[in-house]
Coordinates of C-alpha atoms and ligand atoms in Angstrom, one line a residue:
M1 CA 0.0 0.0 0.0
K2 CA 1.0 3.6 -0.5
T3 CA 2.1 5.9 2.4
K4 CA 3.2 9.5 2.6
A5 CA 6.4 9.8 4.6
A6 CA 9.1 12.3 5.7
V7 CA 12.4 10.9 4.7
V8 CA 16.1 11.8 5.0
Y9 CA 18.5 10.8 2.2
E10 CA 21.7 12.4 3.2
P11 CA 23.1 13.9 6.5
G12 CA 22.7 17.7 6.4
K13 CA 20.0 17.7 3.7
R14 CA 16.4 18.9 4.4
I15 CA 13.8 16.3 5.1
E16 CA 11.7 15.4 2.1
V17 CA 8.1 14.2 1.9
E18 CA 7.3 11.6 -0.6
E19 CA 5.1 8.7 -1.4
L20 CA 6.5 5.2 -0.6
E21 CA 5.2 1.6 -1.1
L22 CA 4.8 -0.3 2.2
R23 CA 5.1 -4.1 2.1
K24 CA 2.7 -6.5 3.9
P25 CA 3.4 -7.4 7.5
A26 CA 5.5 -10.6 7.7
E27 CA 5.9 -13.0 10.6
G28 CA 5.6 -11.1 13.9
E29 CA 4.8 -7.8 12.2
V30 CA 1.8 -5.5 12.1
L31 CA 0.5 -2.7 9.9
I32 CA -0.1 0.4 11.9
R33 CA -2.1 3.5 10.9
Y34 CA -0.1 6.2 12.7
T35 CA -2.3 8.9 14.0
Y36 CA 0.3 11.0 15.7
A37 CA 4.1 11.3 15.8
G38 CA 6.4 13.3 18.1
L39 CA 9.2 15.5 16.9
C40 CA 12.0 14.3 19.2
H41 CA 15.5 15.8 18.9
S42 CA 17.1 12.4 18.1
D43 CA 15.6 12.5 14.5
I44 CA 17.5 15.7 14.0
H45 CA 20.7 14.1 15.3
V46 CA 20.2 11.5 12.5
A47 CA 19.2 14.1 9.9
H48 CA 22.3 16.2 10.8
G49 CA 24.6 13.2 10.8
D50 CA 25.5 13.3 14.5
L51 CA 24.0 9.9 14.8
E52 CA 25.1 7.8 11.9
A53 CA 22.2 5.9 10.4
R54 CA 21.5 4.0 7.2
M55 CA 19.7 6.0 4.6
P56 CA 17.2 6.6 3.1
M57 CA 15.4 6.5 6.3
I58 CA 11.8 7.4 7.3
L59 CA 12.2 9.6 10.3
G60 CA 10.2 9.6 13.5
H61 CA 10.4 7.3 16.4
E62 CA 7.6 8.6 18.7
G63 CA 4.4 7.2 17.3
A64 CA 0.9 6.2 18.3
G65 CA -1.9 4.7 16.2
I66 CA -4.2 1.9 15.5
I67 CA -3.4 -1.6 14.4
E68 CA -4.9 -2.2 10.9
E69 CA -3.5 -5.7 10.0
V70 CA -1.5 -8.4 11.7
G71 CA 1.0 -10.8 10.2
P72 CA 1.4 -14.5 11.0
G73 CA 2.4 -15.3 14.6
V74 CA 1.3 -11.9 16.1
T75 CA 0.1 -12.4 19.7
R76 CA 0.8 -9.1 21.4
V77 CA -1.8 -6.9 19.6
K78 CA -4.8 -7.4 17.4
V79 CA -6.6 -5.4 14.7
G80 CA -8.2 -2.3 16.2
D81 CA -5.9 -2.0 19.2
H82 CA -4.7 1.4 20.1
V83 CA -0.9 1.4 20.6
V84 CA 2.0 3.5 21.6
C85 CA 5.2 2.6 19.9
S86 CA 8.4 2.1 21.9
F87 CA 11.6 3.4 20.3
I88 CA 13.3 0.3 21.6
P89 CA 11.7 -3.0 20.8
N90 CA 11.6 -5.7 23.5
C91 CA 11.8 -9.3 22.7
G92 CA 11.1 -10.4 26.2
T93 CA 13.6 -13.3 26.2
C94 CA 17.1 -11.9 25.8
R95 CA 19.3 -11.7 28.8
Y96 CA 18.4 -8.0 29.4
C97 CA 14.6 -8.3 28.9
A98 CA 14.5 -11.3 31.1
S99 CA 16.2 -9.4 33.9
G100 CA 14.0 -6.3 33.7
Q101 CA 16.2 -4.2 31.5
Q102 CA 14.1 -4.0 28.4
S103 CA 15.6 -0.6 27.4
I104 CA 18.8 -2.5 26.4
C105 CA 17.0 -5.4 24.7
D106 CA 19.3 -7.1 22.2
M107 CA 16.7 -6.4 19.5
G108 CA 17.5 -2.7 19.8
A109 CA 21.0 -3.2 18.3
T110 CA 19.8 -2.2 14.8
I111 CA 17.5 0.7 15.5
L112 CA 19.6 3.1 13.4
D113 CA 19.7 0.7 10.5
G114 CA 15.9 0.8 10.2
I115 CA 15.9 -2.9 9.3
L116 CA 13.0 -4.8 10.9
P117 CA 13.9 -7.4 13.5
G118 CA 12.8 -10.3 11.3
G119 CA 14.9 -8.9 8.4
G120 CA 14.0 -6.6 5.5
Y121 CA 12.9 -3.0 5.1
P122 CA 9.3 -1.9 5.5
A123 CA 9.1 0.4 2.5
T124 CA 10.4 0.9 -1.1
G125 CA 10.5 4.1 -3.1
P126 CA 12.4 6.0 -5.8
R127 CA 15.8 5.3 -4.1
G128 CA 15.4 1.7 -3.2
D129 CA 14.7 0.3 0.3
Y130 CA 13.7 2.6 3.1
G131 CA 14.2 1.8 6.8
G132 CA 12.3 3.3 9.6
M133 CA 14.0 5.3 12.4
C134 CA 14.1 3.0 15.4
M135 CA 12.4 0.4 13.3
L136 CA 9.3 2.6 13.4
G137 CA 9.5 5.6 11.0
T138 CA 6.5 7.4 12.5
F139 CA 6.6 10.3 10.1
S140 CA 4.5 8.3 7.8
Q141 CA 0.8 7.8 7.5
Y142 CA 1.2 4.0 7.9
G143 CA 4.0 1.8 9.0
V144 CA 5.0 -1.9 9.1
I145 CA 6.6 -2.6 12.5
H146 CA 7.4 -5.5 14.7
Q147 CA 4.9 -6.4 17.4
N148 CA 7.7 -6.0 19.9
S149 CA 7.8 -2.3 19.2
A150 CA 4.1 -1.8 20.0
V151 CA 2.4 -1.5 23.4
K152 CA -1.3 -1.7 23.7
V153 CA -3.0 1.2 25.6
D154 CA -6.5 1.9 26.8
D155 CA -8.9 3.0 24.0
D156 CA -10.0 6.1 25.9
L157 CA -6.5 7.5 26.2
P158 CA -5.9 10.5 23.8
L159 CA -3.3 9.3 21.4
D160 CA -2.2 12.8 20.6
K161 CA -0.8 13.1 24.1
A162 CA 0.1 9.4 24.7
V163 CA 2.4 9.5 21.7
L164 CA 5.0 11.2 23.8
V165 CA 5.3 8.2 26.1
G166 CA 7.1 6.3 23.3
C167 CA 10.3 8.2 23.9
G168 CA 10.5 11.7 25.5
V169 CA 8.5 11.2 28.6
P170 CA 9.9 7.9 29.9
T171 CA 13.4 9.0 28.8
G172 CA 13.2 12.1 31.0
W173 CA 10.9 10.8 33.8
G174 CA 12.8 7.6 34.1
A175 CA 16.2 9.3 34.1
A176 CA 15.2 11.0 37.3
V177 CA 13.1 8.2 38.9
N178 CA 15.0 5.1 37.8
T179 CA 18.5 6.1 36.8
A180 CA 19.2 9.0 39.3
E181 CA 17.0 7.2 41.9
V182 CA 15.8 10.6 43.2
R183 CA 14.4 10.2 46.7
A184 CA 12.2 12.2 49.0
G185 CA 13.9 15.3 50.3
Q186 CA 16.7 15.3 47.8
T187 CA 18.0 18.0 45.5
A188 CA 17.9 17.3 41.8
V189 CA 19.3 19.5 39.0
V190 CA 18.1 19.2 35.4
I191 CA 20.3 20.7 32.8
G192 CA 18.4 21.5 29.6
V193 CA 14.6 21.8 29.6
G194 CA 13.5 20.4 26.2
G195 CA 11.3 17.4 25.5
I196 CA 13.4 15.2 27.8
G197 CA 14.3 17.6 30.5
I198 CA 10.8 18.8 31.2
N199 CA 9.9 15.2 32.1
A200 CA 13.0 14.8 34.2
V201 CA 11.7 17.8 36.1
Q202 CA 8.3 16.1 36.5
G203 CA 9.9 12.8 37.5
A204 CA 12.2 14.3 40.1
R205 CA 9.3 16.2 41.7
Y206 CA 7.0 13.2 41.7
A207 CA 9.8 11.1 43.3
G208 CA 9.8 13.6 46.2
A209 CA 12.8 15.9 45.6
K210 CA 12.7 18.9 47.9
Y211 CA 14.5 21.1 45.4
V212 CA 14.3 20.6 41.6
I213 CA 16.6 23.1 39.9
A214 CA 16.1 23.5 36.2
I215 CA 18.8 25.2 34.0
D216 CA 18.0 26.5 30.6
P217 CA 19.1 29.7 28.8
L218 CA 15.6 30.3 27.4
E219 CA 13.0 32.0 29.5
N220 CA 10.0 30.1 28.0
K221 CA 11.7 26.8 29.0
R222 CA 12.4 28.0 32.5
E223 CA 8.8 29.1 32.9
K224 CA 7.5 25.7 31.8
A225 CA 9.9 24.0 34.2
M226 CA 8.5 26.2 37.1
E227 CA 5.0 25.4 36.0
L228 CA 5.6 21.6 36.0
G229 CA 7.5 21.0 39.2
A230 CA 10.8 22.9 39.3
T231 CA 11.3 24.9 42.5
H232 CA 14.0 27.1 41.0
A233 CA 15.1 27.9 37.4
F234 CA 18.3 29.5 36.2
A235 CA 19.7 30.6 32.9
T236 CA 23.2 29.4 33.6
A237 CA 25.0 26.6 35.5
E238 CA 27.0 29.3 37.4
E239 CA 23.8 30.8 38.9
A240 CA 22.5 27.4 39.7
M241 CA 25.8 26.5 41.4
T242 CA 25.5 29.4 43.8
A243 CA 21.8 28.6 44.5
V244 CA 22.5 24.9 45.1
T245 CA 25.4 25.8 47.4
D246 CA 23.1 28.0 49.5
L247 CA 20.1 25.7 49.5
T248 CA 22.1 22.6 50.6
R249 CA 24.5 24.5 52.9
G250 CA 27.3 23.3 50.7
Q251 CA 26.4 19.7 50.5
M252 CA 25.4 20.2 46.8
A253 CA 22.9 18.2 44.8
D254 CA 22.1 14.5 45.1
A255 CA 21.6 14.2 41.3
A256 CA 22.2 16.0 38.1
I257 CA 20.3 14.9 35.1
L258 CA 21.8 16.1 31.8
T259 CA 19.2 16.6 29.1
P260 CA 20.7 19.1 26.7
G261 CA 20.0 19.2 22.9
L262 CA 23.7 18.3 22.3
M263 CA 25.9 16.8 25.1
T264 CA 29.3 18.4 25.6
D265 CA 32.1 17.9 28.0
E266 CA 31.3 21.3 29.5
I267 CA 27.8 20.2 30.4
V268 CA 29.1 16.9 31.9
S269 CA 31.5 19.0 33.9
Q270 CA 28.8 21.3 35.2
G271 CA 26.7 18.3 36.3
F272 CA 29.8 16.7 37.9
H273 CA 30.5 19.8 40.0
I274 CA 27.0 20.5 41.0
V275 CA 26.5 17.2 42.7
G276 CA 28.0 16.5 46.2
K277 CA 29.5 13.5 47.8
G278 CA 27.8 10.3 46.6
G279 CA 26.0 12.3 43.9
K280 CA 24.8 10.8 40.6
V281 CA 25.3 12.4 37.2
V282 CA 22.9 11.0 34.6
L283 CA 23.8 11.3 30.9
T284 CA 20.8 11.3 28.7
G285 CA 21.6 13.7 25.9
L286 CA 23.5 12.7 22.8
N287 CA 26.3 13.8 20.6
K288 CA 28.3 12.2 17.7
I289 CA 28.8 8.5 18.7
M290 CA 32.6 8.8 19.2
E291 CA 32.7 12.4 20.4
P292 CA 34.6 12.5 23.8
T293 CA 31.9 14.2 25.9
I294 CA 33.4 13.4 29.3
Q295 CA 36.6 15.1 30.6
L296 CA 36.6 15.1 34.4
P297 CA 39.0 15.1 37.4
G298 CA 38.7 11.3 38.1
T299 CA 40.4 11.6 41.4
L300 CA 37.6 13.8 42.7
M301 CA 35.2 11.2 41.5
T302 CA 36.9 8.6 43.6
L303 CA 37.3 10.7 46.7
F304 CA 33.7 12.0 46.6
R305 CA 32.3 8.7 45.4
K306 CA 30.4 10.4 42.6
Q307 CA 28.8 8.3 39.9
L308 CA 28.2 8.9 36.2
R309 CA 25.4 6.9 34.8
G310 CA 24.2 6.5 31.2
S311 CA 20.4 6.3 30.8
L312 CA 18.5 5.0 27.8
F313 CA 14.7 5.2 27.7
G314 CA 15.1 6.3 31.3
D315 CA 15.9 2.7 32.2
C316 CA 12.2 2.0 31.8
N317 CA 10.7 -1.3 30.6
P318 CA 8.3 -0.3 27.8
T319 CA 5.8 -3.1 28.4
T320 CA 5.1 -2.1 32.0
D321 CA 6.3 1.5 32.2
I322 CA 4.4 2.9 29.2
P323 CA 1.1 1.9 30.8
K324 CA 2.3 3.0 34.2
I325 CA 3.3 6.4 33.0
L326 CA 0.1 6.8 31.1
G327 CA -1.7 5.9 34.4
L328 CA 0.0 8.8 36.0
Y329 CA -1.2 11.1 33.2
Q330 CA -4.7 9.8 33.8
S331 CA -4.5 10.5 37.5
G332 CA -3.1 14.0 36.9
D333 CA 0.3 13.1 38.4
L334 CA 2.1 13.7 35.1
K335 CA 1.3 16.5 32.7
L336 CA 1.3 15.9 29.0
D337 CA -1.1 18.4 27.5
E338 CA 0.9 21.3 29.0
I339 CA 4.2 20.2 27.4
I340 CA 2.8 20.3 23.8
T341 CA 3.6 23.6 22.2
R342 CA 2.4 23.1 18.6
T343 CA 1.1 20.6 16.1
Y344 CA 2.2 20.2 12.5
T345 CA 1.2 18.3 9.3
I346 CA 3.7 15.9 7.8
D347 CA 4.5 18.5 5.2
Q348 CA 5.5 20.9 8.0
V349 CA 8.1 18.5 9.5
N350 CA 11.1 20.8 8.5
E351 CA 9.3 23.8 10.1
G352 CA 8.7 21.8 13.2
Y353 CA 12.4 21.0 13.5
D354 CA 13.3 24.6 12.8
D355 CA 11.0 25.6 15.7
L356 CA 12.6 23.0 17.9
L357 CA 16.1 24.2 17.1
E358 CA 15.1 27.8 17.6
G359 CA 14.0 26.8 21.1
K360 CA 10.3 27.6 20.5
N361 CA 8.9 24.2 21.4
V362 CA 8.9 22.1 24.4
R363 CA 7.2 19.4 22.3
G364 CA 5.9 19.5 18.7
I365 CA 3.5 16.8 17.4
V366 CA 2.8 15.7 13.8
V367 CA -0.9 15.1 13.2
H368 CA -1.3 12.5 10.4
E369 CA -4.0 12.9 7.8
H370 CA -5.6 9.9 6.1
A371 CA -7.9 9.8 3.1
Ligands
CXF401 C1 17.5 7.8 20.8 C2 18.6 7.0 21.3 C3 19.7 6.8 20.3 C4 19.1 6.1 19.1 C5 17.9 6.9 18.6 C6 16.9 7.2 19.6 N1 16.6 7.9 21.8 C7 15.6 8.8 21.9 O1 15.4 9.8 21.3
ZN402 ZN1 13.4 10.3 21.1

């Protein structure tokens, strides 16, 4: 069948919208009608070439929609189910899934190749085979994806909000709750209030942090952070350092969660120095794969027993944590409506990313149109 999709052909080039041919779902695969997609920063990392990916690639890895058709052997979902896609598939049986670490499922190894777990690419077009970003490619009206990438959700959940729980929300929320293990009464610092950082703020506050200090140079981001759980917001790490020193009487923060648009050694350094003894520094943002983004005085790390922790998907388990986080939205304990700045059509994807890079959006959403 035909689908209109936003595609990247070459790093550094604008995203193009074209019509592709989708193949039928094979063993373990489903056809999904995407209703919404989220504009996450990682797609831009791919489009700019920071994250090396096989091209051509259908961008988009936050998606929600309705299952239209199932291939042989599909047991996790059925036709008509409402689903949120997970940017990491989970097989359920690899060493990591089996020990409650679905975010590092072995099946996730090829998410930047766009090749489906069972083999083959989901679409063809003028330039051959097209993979989907994170095996999803949600900037497309329809997609063929593996059932392990889809999580069924309640029919009454608004998918235009739930779509964010496929990446940005668990990545940020979980970075605070799971990876940084923020506890009641603690002090947590979040550096960078974008689509991930705003959810780290929400997670830290929900976990009971006494002080949640958000750092972002943009006023609109600081205001949003204050609205959704930050107790303090500063434009620079220097200002935050002074405030954290005062608030904690020199003990400094328990956790620093690093959620910038582009990770740098300077930001890692800021996080390292703003935590105190036993403090945890959580690395969530990305840069080029081999870019050295960590340059620290290691002896201080030893003496003060500081920890650096990498966090993917906020160390969440998609099958249990996507429904759990959506439950917090339903109970009002997590805000989603408030973090959506603007919606776009698929033809406006470039505009959406321009807005993101100009700092206008906390979150942008693509609303798919179907005939
Ligand atoms: C990224 C992580 C690296 C691969 C692409 C997706 N996660 C979220 O945006
Ligand atoms: Zn993402």
